[in-house]
PDB file of C-alpha atoms and ligand atoms in Angstrom:
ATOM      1  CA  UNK M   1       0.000   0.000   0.000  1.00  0.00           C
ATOM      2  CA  UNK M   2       1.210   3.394  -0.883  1.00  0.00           C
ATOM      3  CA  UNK M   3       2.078   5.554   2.377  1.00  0.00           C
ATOM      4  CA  UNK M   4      -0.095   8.424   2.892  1.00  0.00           C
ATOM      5  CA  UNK M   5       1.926  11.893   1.549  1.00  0.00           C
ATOM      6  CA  UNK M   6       1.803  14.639   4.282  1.00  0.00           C
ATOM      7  CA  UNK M   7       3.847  17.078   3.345  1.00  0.00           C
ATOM      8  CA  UNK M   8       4.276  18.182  -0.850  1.00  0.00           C
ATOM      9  CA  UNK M   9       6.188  21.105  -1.592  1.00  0.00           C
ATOM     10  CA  UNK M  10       5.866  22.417  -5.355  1.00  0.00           C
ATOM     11  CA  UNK M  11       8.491  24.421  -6.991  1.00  0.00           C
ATOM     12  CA  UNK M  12       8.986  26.954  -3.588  1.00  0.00           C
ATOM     13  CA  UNK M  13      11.272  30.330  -4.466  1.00  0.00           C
ATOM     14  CA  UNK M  14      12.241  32.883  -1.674  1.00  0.00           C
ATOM     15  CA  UNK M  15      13.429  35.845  -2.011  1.00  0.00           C
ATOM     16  CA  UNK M  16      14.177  38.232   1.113  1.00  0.00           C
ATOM     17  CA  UNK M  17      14.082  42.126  -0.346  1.00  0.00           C
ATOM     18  CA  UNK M  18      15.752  43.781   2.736  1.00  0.00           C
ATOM     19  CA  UNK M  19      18.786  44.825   3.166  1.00  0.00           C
ATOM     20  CA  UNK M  20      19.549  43.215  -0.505  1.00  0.00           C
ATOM     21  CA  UNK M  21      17.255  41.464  -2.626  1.00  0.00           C
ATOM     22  CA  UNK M  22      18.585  37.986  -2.022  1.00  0.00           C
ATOM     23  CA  UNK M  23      17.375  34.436  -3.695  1.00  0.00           C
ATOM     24  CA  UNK M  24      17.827  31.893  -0.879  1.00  0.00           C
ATOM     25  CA  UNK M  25      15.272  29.232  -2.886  1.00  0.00           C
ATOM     26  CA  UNK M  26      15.308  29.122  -6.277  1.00  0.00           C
ATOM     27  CA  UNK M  27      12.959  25.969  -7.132  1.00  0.00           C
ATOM     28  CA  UNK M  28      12.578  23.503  -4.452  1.00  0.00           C
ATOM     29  CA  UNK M  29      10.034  20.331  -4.808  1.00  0.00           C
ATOM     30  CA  UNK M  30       9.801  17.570  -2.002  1.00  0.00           C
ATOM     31  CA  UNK M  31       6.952  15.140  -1.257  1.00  0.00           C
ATOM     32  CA  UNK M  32       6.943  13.388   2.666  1.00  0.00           C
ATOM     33  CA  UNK M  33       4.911  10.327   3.606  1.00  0.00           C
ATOM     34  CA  UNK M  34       4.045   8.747   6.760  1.00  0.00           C
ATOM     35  CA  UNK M  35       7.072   6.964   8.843  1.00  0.00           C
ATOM     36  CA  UNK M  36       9.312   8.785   6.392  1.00  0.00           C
ATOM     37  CA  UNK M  37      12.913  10.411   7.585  1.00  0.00           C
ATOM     38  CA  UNK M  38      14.584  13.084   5.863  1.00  0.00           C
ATOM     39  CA  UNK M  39      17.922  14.792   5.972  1.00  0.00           C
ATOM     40  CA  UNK M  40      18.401  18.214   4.345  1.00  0.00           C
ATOM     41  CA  UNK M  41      22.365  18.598   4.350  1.00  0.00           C
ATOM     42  CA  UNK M  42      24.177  22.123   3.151  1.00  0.00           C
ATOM     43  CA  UNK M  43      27.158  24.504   4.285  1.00  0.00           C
ATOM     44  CA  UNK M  44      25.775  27.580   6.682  1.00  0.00           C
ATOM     45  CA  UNK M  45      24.050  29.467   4.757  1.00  0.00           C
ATOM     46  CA  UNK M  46      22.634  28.048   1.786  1.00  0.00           C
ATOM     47  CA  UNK M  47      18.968  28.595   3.225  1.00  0.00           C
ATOM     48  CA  UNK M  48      18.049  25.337   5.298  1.00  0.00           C
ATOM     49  CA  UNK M  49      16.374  27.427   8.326  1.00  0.00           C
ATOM     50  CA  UNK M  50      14.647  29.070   4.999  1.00  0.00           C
ATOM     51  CA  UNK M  51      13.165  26.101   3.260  1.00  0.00           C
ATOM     52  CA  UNK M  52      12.518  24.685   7.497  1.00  0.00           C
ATOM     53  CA  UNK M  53      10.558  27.387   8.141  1.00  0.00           C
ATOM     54  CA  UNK M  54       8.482  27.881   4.545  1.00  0.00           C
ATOM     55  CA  UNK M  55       7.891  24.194   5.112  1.00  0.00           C
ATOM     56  CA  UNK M  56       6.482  24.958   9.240  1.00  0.00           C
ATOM     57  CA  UNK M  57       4.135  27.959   7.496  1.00  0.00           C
ATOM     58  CA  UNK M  58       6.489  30.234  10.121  1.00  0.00           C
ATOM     59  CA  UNK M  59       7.202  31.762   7.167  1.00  0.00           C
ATOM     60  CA  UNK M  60       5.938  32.041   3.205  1.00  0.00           C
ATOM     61  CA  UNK M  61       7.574  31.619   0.050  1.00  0.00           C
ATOM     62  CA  UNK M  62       7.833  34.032  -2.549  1.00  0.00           C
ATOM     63  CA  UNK M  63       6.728  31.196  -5.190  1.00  0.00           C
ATOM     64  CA  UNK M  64       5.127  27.689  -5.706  1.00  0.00           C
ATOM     65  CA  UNK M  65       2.849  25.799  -3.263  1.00  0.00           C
ATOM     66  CA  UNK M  66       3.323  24.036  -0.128  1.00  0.00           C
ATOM     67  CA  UNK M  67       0.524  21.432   0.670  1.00  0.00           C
ATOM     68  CA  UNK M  68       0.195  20.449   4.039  1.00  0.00           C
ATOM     69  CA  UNK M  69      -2.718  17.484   5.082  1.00  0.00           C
ATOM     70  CA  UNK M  70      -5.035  18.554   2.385  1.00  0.00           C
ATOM     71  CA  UNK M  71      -4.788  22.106   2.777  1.00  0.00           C
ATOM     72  CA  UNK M  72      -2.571  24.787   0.616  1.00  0.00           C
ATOM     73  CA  UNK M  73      -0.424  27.239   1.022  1.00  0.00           C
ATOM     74  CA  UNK M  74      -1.679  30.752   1.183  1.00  0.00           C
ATOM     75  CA  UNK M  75      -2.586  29.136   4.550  1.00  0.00           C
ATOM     76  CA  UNK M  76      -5.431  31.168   6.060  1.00  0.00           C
ATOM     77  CA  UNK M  77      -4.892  28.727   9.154  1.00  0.00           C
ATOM     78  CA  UNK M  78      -1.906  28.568   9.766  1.00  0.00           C
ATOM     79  CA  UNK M  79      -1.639  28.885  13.134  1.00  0.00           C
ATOM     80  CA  UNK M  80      -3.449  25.957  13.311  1.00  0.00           C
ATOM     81  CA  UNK M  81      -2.278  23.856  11.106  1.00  0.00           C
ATOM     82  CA  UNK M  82       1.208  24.725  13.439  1.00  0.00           C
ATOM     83  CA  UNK M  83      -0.288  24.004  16.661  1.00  0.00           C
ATOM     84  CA  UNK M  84      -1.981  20.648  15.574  1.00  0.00           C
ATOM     85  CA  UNK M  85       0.027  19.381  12.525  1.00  0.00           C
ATOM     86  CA  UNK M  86       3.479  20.310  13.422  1.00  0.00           C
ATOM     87  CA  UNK M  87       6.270  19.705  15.770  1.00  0.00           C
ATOM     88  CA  UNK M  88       9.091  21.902  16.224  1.00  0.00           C
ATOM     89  CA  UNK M  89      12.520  21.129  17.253  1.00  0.00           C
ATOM     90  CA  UNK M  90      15.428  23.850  16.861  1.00  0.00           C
ATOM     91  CA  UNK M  91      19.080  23.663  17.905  1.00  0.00           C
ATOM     92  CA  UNK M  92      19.003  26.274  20.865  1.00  0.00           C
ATOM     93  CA  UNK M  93      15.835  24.392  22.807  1.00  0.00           C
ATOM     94  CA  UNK M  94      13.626  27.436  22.987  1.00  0.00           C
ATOM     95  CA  UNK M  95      12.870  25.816  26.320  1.00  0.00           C
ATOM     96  CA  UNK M  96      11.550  28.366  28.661  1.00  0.00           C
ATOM     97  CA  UNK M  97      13.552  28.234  31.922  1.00  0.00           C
ATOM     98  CA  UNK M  98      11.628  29.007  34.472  1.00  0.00           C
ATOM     99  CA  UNK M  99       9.257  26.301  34.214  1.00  0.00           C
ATOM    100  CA  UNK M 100       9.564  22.386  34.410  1.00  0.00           C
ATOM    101  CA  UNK M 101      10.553  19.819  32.367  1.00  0.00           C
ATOM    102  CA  UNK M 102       6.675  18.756  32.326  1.00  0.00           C
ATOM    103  CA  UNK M 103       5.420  21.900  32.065  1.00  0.00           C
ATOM    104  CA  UNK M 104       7.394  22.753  28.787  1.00  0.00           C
ATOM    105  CA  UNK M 105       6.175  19.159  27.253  1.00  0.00           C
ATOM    106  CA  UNK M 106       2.619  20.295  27.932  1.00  0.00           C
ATOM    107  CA  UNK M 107       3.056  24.116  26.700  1.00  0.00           C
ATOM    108  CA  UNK M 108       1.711  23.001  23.368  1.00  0.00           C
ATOM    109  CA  UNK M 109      -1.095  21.323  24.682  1.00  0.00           C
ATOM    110  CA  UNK M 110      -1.485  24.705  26.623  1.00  0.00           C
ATOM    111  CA  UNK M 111      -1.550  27.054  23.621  1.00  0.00           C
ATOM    112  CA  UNK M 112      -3.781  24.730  21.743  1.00  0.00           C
ATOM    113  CA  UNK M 113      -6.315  24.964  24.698  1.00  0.00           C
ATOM    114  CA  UNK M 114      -6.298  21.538  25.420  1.00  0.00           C
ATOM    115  CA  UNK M 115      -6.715  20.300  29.024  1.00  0.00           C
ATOM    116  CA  UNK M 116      -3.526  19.819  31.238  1.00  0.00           C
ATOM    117  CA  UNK M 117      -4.708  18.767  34.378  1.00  0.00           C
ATOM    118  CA  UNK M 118      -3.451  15.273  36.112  1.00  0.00           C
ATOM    119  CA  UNK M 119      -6.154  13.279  34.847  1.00  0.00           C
ATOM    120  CA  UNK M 120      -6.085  14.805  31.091  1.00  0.00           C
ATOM    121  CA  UNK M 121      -4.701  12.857  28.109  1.00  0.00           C
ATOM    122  CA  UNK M 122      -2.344  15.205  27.272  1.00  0.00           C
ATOM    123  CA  UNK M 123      -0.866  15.299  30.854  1.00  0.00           C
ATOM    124  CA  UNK M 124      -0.620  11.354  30.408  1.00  0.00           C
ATOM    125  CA  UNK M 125       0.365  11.596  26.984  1.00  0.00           C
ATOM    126  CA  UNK M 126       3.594  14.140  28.531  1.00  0.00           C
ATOM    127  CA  UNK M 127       4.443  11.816  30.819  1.00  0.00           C
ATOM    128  CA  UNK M 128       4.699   8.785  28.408  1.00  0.00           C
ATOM    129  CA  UNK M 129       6.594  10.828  26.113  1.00  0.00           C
ATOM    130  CA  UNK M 130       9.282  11.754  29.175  1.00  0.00           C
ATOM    131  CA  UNK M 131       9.473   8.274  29.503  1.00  0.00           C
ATOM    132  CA  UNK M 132      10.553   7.732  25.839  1.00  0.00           C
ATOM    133  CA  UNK M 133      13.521  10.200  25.870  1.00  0.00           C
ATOM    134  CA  UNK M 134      14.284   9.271  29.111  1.00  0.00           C
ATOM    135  CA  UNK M 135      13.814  12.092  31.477  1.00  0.00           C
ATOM    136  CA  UNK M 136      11.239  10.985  33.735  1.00  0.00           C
ATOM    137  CA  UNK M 137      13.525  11.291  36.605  1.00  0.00           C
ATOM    138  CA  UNK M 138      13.740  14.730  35.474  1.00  0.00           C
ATOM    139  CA  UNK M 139      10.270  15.519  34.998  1.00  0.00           C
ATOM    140  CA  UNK M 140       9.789  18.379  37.980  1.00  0.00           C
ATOM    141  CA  UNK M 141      13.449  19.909  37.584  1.00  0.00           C
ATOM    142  CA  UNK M 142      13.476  23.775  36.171  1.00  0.00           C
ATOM    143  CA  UNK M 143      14.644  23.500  32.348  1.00  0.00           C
ATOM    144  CA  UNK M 144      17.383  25.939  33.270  1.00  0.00           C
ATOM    145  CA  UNK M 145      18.836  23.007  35.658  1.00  0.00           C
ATOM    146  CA  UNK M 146      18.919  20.427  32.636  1.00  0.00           C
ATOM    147  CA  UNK M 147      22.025  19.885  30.631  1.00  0.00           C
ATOM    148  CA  UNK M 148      21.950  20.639  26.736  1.00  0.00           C
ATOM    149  CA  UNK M 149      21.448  16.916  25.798  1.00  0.00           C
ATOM    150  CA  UNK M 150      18.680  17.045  28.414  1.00  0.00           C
ATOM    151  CA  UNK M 151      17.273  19.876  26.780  1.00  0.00           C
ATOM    152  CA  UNK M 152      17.095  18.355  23.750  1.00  0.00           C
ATOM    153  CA  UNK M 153      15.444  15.516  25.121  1.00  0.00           C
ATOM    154  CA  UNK M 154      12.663  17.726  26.787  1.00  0.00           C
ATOM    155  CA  UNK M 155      12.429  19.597  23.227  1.00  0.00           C
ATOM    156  CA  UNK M 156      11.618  16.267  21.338  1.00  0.00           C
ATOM    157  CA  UNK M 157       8.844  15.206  23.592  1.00  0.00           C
ATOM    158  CA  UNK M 158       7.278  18.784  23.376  1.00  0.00           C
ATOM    159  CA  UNK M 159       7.287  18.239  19.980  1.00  0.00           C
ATOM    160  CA  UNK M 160       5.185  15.563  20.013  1.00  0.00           C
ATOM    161  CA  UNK M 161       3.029  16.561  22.880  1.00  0.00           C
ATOM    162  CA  UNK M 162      -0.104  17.532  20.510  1.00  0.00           C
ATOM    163  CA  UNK M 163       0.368  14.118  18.449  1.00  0.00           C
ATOM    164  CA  UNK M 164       1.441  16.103  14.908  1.00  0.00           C
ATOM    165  CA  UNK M 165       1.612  14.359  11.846  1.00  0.00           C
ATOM    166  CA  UNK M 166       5.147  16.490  11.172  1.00  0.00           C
ATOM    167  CA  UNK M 167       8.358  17.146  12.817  1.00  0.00           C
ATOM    168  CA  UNK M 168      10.714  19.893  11.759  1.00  0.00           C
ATOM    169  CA  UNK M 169      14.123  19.881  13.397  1.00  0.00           C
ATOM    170  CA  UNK M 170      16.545  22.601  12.692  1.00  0.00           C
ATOM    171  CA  UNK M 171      20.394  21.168  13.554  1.00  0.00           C
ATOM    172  CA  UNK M 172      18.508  19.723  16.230  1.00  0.00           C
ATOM    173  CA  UNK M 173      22.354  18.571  17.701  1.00  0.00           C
ATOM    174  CA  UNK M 174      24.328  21.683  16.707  1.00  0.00           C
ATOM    175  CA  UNK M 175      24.698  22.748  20.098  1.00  0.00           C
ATOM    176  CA  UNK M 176      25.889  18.879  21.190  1.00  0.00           C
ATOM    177  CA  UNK M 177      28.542  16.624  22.031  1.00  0.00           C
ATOM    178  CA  UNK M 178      29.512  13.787  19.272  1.00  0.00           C
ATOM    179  CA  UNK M 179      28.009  11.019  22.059  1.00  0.00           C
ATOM    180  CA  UNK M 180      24.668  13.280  22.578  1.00  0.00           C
ATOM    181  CA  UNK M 181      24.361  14.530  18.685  1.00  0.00           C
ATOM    182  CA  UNK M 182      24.011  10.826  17.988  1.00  0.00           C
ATOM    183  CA  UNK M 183      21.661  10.139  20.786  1.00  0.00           C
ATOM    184  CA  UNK M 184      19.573  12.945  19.898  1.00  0.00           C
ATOM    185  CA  UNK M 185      19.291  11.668  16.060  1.00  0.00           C
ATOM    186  CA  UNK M 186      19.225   8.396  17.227  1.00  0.00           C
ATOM    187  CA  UNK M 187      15.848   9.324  19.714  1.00  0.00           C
ATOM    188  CA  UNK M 188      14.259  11.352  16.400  1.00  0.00           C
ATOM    189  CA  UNK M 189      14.163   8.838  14.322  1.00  0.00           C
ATOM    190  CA  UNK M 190      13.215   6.041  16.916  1.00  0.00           C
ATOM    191  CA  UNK M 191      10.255   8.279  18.303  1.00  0.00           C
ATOM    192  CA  UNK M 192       9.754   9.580  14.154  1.00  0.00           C
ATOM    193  CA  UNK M 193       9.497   5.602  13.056  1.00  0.00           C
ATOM    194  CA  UNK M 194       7.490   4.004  16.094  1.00  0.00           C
ATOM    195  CA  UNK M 195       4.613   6.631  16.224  1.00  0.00           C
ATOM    196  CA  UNK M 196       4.621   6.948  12.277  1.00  0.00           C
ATOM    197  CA  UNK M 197       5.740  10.582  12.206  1.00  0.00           C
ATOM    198  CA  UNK M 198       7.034  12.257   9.146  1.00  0.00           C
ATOM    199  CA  UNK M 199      10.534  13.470  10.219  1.00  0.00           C
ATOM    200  CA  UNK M 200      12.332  16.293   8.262  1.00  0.00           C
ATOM    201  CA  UNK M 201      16.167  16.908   9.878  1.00  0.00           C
ATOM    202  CA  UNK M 202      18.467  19.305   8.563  1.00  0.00           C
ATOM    203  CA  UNK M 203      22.080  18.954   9.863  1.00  0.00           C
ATOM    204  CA  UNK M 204      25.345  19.229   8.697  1.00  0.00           C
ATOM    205  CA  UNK M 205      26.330  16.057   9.915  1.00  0.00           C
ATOM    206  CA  UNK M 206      26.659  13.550   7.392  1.00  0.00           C
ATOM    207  CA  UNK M 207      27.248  10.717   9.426  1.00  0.00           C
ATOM    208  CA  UNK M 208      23.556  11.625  11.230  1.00  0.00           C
ATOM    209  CA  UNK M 209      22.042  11.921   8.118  1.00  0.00           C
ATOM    210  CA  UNK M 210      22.841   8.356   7.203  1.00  0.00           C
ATOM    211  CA  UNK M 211      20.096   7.743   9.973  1.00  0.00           C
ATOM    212  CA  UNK M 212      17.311   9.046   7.581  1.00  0.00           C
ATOM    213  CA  UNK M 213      15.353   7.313   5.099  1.00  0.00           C
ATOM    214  CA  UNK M 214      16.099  10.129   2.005  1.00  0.00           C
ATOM    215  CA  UNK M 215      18.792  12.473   1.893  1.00  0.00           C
ATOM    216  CA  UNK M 216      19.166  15.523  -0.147  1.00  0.00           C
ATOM    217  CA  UNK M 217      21.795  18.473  -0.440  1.00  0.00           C
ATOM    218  CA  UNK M 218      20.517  22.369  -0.283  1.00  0.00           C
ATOM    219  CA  UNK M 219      22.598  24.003  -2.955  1.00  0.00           C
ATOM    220  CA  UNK M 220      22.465  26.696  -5.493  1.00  0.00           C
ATOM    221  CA  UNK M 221      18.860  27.121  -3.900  1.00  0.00           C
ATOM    222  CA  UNK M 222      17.580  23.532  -5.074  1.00  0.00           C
ATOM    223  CA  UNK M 223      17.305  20.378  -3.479  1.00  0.00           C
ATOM    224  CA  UNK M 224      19.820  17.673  -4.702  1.00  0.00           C
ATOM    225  CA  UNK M 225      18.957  13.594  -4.026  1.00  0.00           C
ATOM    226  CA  UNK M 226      22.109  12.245  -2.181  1.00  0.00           C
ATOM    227  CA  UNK M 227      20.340   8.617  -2.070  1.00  0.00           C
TER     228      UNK M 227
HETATM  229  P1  ADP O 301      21.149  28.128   6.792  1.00  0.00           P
HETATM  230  O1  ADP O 301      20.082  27.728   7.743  1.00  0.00           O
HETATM  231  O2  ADP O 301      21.383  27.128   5.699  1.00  0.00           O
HETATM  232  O3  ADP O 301      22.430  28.479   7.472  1.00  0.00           O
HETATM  233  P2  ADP O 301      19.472  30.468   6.370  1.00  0.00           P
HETATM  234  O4  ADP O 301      18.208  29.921   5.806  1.00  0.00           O
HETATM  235  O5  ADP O 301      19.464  30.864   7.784  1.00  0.00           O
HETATM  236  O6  ADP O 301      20.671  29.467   6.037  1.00  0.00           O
HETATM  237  O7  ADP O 301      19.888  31.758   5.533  1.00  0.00           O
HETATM  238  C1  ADP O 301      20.059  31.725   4.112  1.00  0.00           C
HETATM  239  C2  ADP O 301      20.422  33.120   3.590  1.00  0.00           C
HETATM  240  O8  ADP O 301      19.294  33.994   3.721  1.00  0.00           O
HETATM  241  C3  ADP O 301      21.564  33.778   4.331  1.00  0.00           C
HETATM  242  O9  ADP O 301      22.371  34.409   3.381  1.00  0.00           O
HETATM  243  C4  ADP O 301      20.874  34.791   5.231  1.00  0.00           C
HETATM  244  O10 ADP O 301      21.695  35.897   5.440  1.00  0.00           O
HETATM  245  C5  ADP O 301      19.621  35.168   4.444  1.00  0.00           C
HETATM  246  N1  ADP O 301      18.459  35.478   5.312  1.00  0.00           N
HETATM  247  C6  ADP O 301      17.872  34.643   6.197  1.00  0.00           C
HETATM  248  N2  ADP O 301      16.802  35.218   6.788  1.00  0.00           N
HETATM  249  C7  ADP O 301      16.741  36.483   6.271  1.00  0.00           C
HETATM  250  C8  ADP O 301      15.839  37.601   6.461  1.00  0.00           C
HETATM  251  N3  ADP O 301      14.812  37.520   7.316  1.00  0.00           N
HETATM  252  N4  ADP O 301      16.052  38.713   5.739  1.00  0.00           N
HETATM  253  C9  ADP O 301      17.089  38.807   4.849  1.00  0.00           C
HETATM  254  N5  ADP O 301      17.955  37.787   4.618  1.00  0.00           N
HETATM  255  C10 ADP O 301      17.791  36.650   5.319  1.00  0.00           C
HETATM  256 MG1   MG O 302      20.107  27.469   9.814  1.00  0.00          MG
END
């Protein structure tokens, strides 16, 4: 059976105007299915936070169409579509500090108005996600106490707190150790696989790439197949 497509992106430009007209994305096409990994891979630069973000509707390309579960880009939800569809991961945590380890799993639950109390299922769902990246034992600490690695942890279980479809991680092991950058990838693409997430990575780690299912270089503002 053919695996459902979540994610098609149709011939995306971008162009920023300001300072300098710039074109970061000349014509860039990718289709994503269900349980499917993959690695973006480029030098600084080349427009992989860009293509990340067109792709999370945090931002809008200049050209082409993104299609995201049935509906198109210009999004008029796309809010939404964010809080529901899509789960963000970036390489500086965006944990917030002052509040626990549970409490940042359950902050997207929060925004989307869900319930959080003890007896909820997202509260149960944030505590079964803690236990997958192994922080359980650090479930009440303040995220300012955790260690990087530990942050990143926290940051992939918020991620899937609201059960998306989509996870976008942006050199989610930039800020890492060799031994935690490969238990980081390692965890994405366990927790991507086993709850039938589509993953997209980008990394310049070529060695973490090999992890993913499809692999494709950023350059010249197109997407290259390494497979
Ligand atoms: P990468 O993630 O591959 O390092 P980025 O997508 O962050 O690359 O940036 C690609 C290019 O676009 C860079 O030259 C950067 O300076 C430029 N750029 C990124 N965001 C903006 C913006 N908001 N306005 C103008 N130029 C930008
Ligand atoms: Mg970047």
């Amino acid at each position: 059976m053919n695996k459902e497509q979540l994610l098609k992106a149709s011939h995306i430009s971008k162009d920023y105007k300001s300072p300098q007209k710039v074109t970061v994305l000349e014509d860039v096409s990718l289709k994503v299915h269900r349980g499917e990994t993959v690695a973006i891979l480029g030098p600084s630069g080349v427009g992989k936070s860009t293509l990340l973000n067109i792709l999370g509707t945090l931002e809008s390309e200049t050209n082409g169409t993104l299609d995201i579960l049935g509906s198109s880009s210009p999004f008029r939800n796309a809010a939404k579509i964010r809080s529901e569809s899509i789960g963000f991961i970036f390489q500086s945590y965006h944990l917030l500090n002052e509040y626990t380890t549970l409490e940042n799993v359950l902050m997207p639950a929060k925004i989307a108005r869900k319930p959080t109390h003890k007896n909820s299922e997202s509260y149960k769902r944030a505590l079964n996600l803690l236990e997958k990246v192994g922080m359980t034992h650090r479930k009440d600490h303040f995220a300012k106490l955790l260690s990087g690695g530990e942050k990143q942890r926290v940051a992939i279980a918020r991620a899937l707190c609201n059960d998306p479809d989509i996870i976008l991680a942006d050199e989610p092991s930039g800020n890492l150790d060799e031994q935690n950058s490969s238990i980081i990838h390692n965890m994405l693409v366990d927790c991507a696989k086993s709850l039938q997430k589509a993953l997209i990575l980008v990394t310049h780690n070529q060695e973490l790439a090999s992890l993913c299912d499809v692999r494709y270089l950023l350059r010249e503002g197109k997407l290259e197949s390494l497979s």
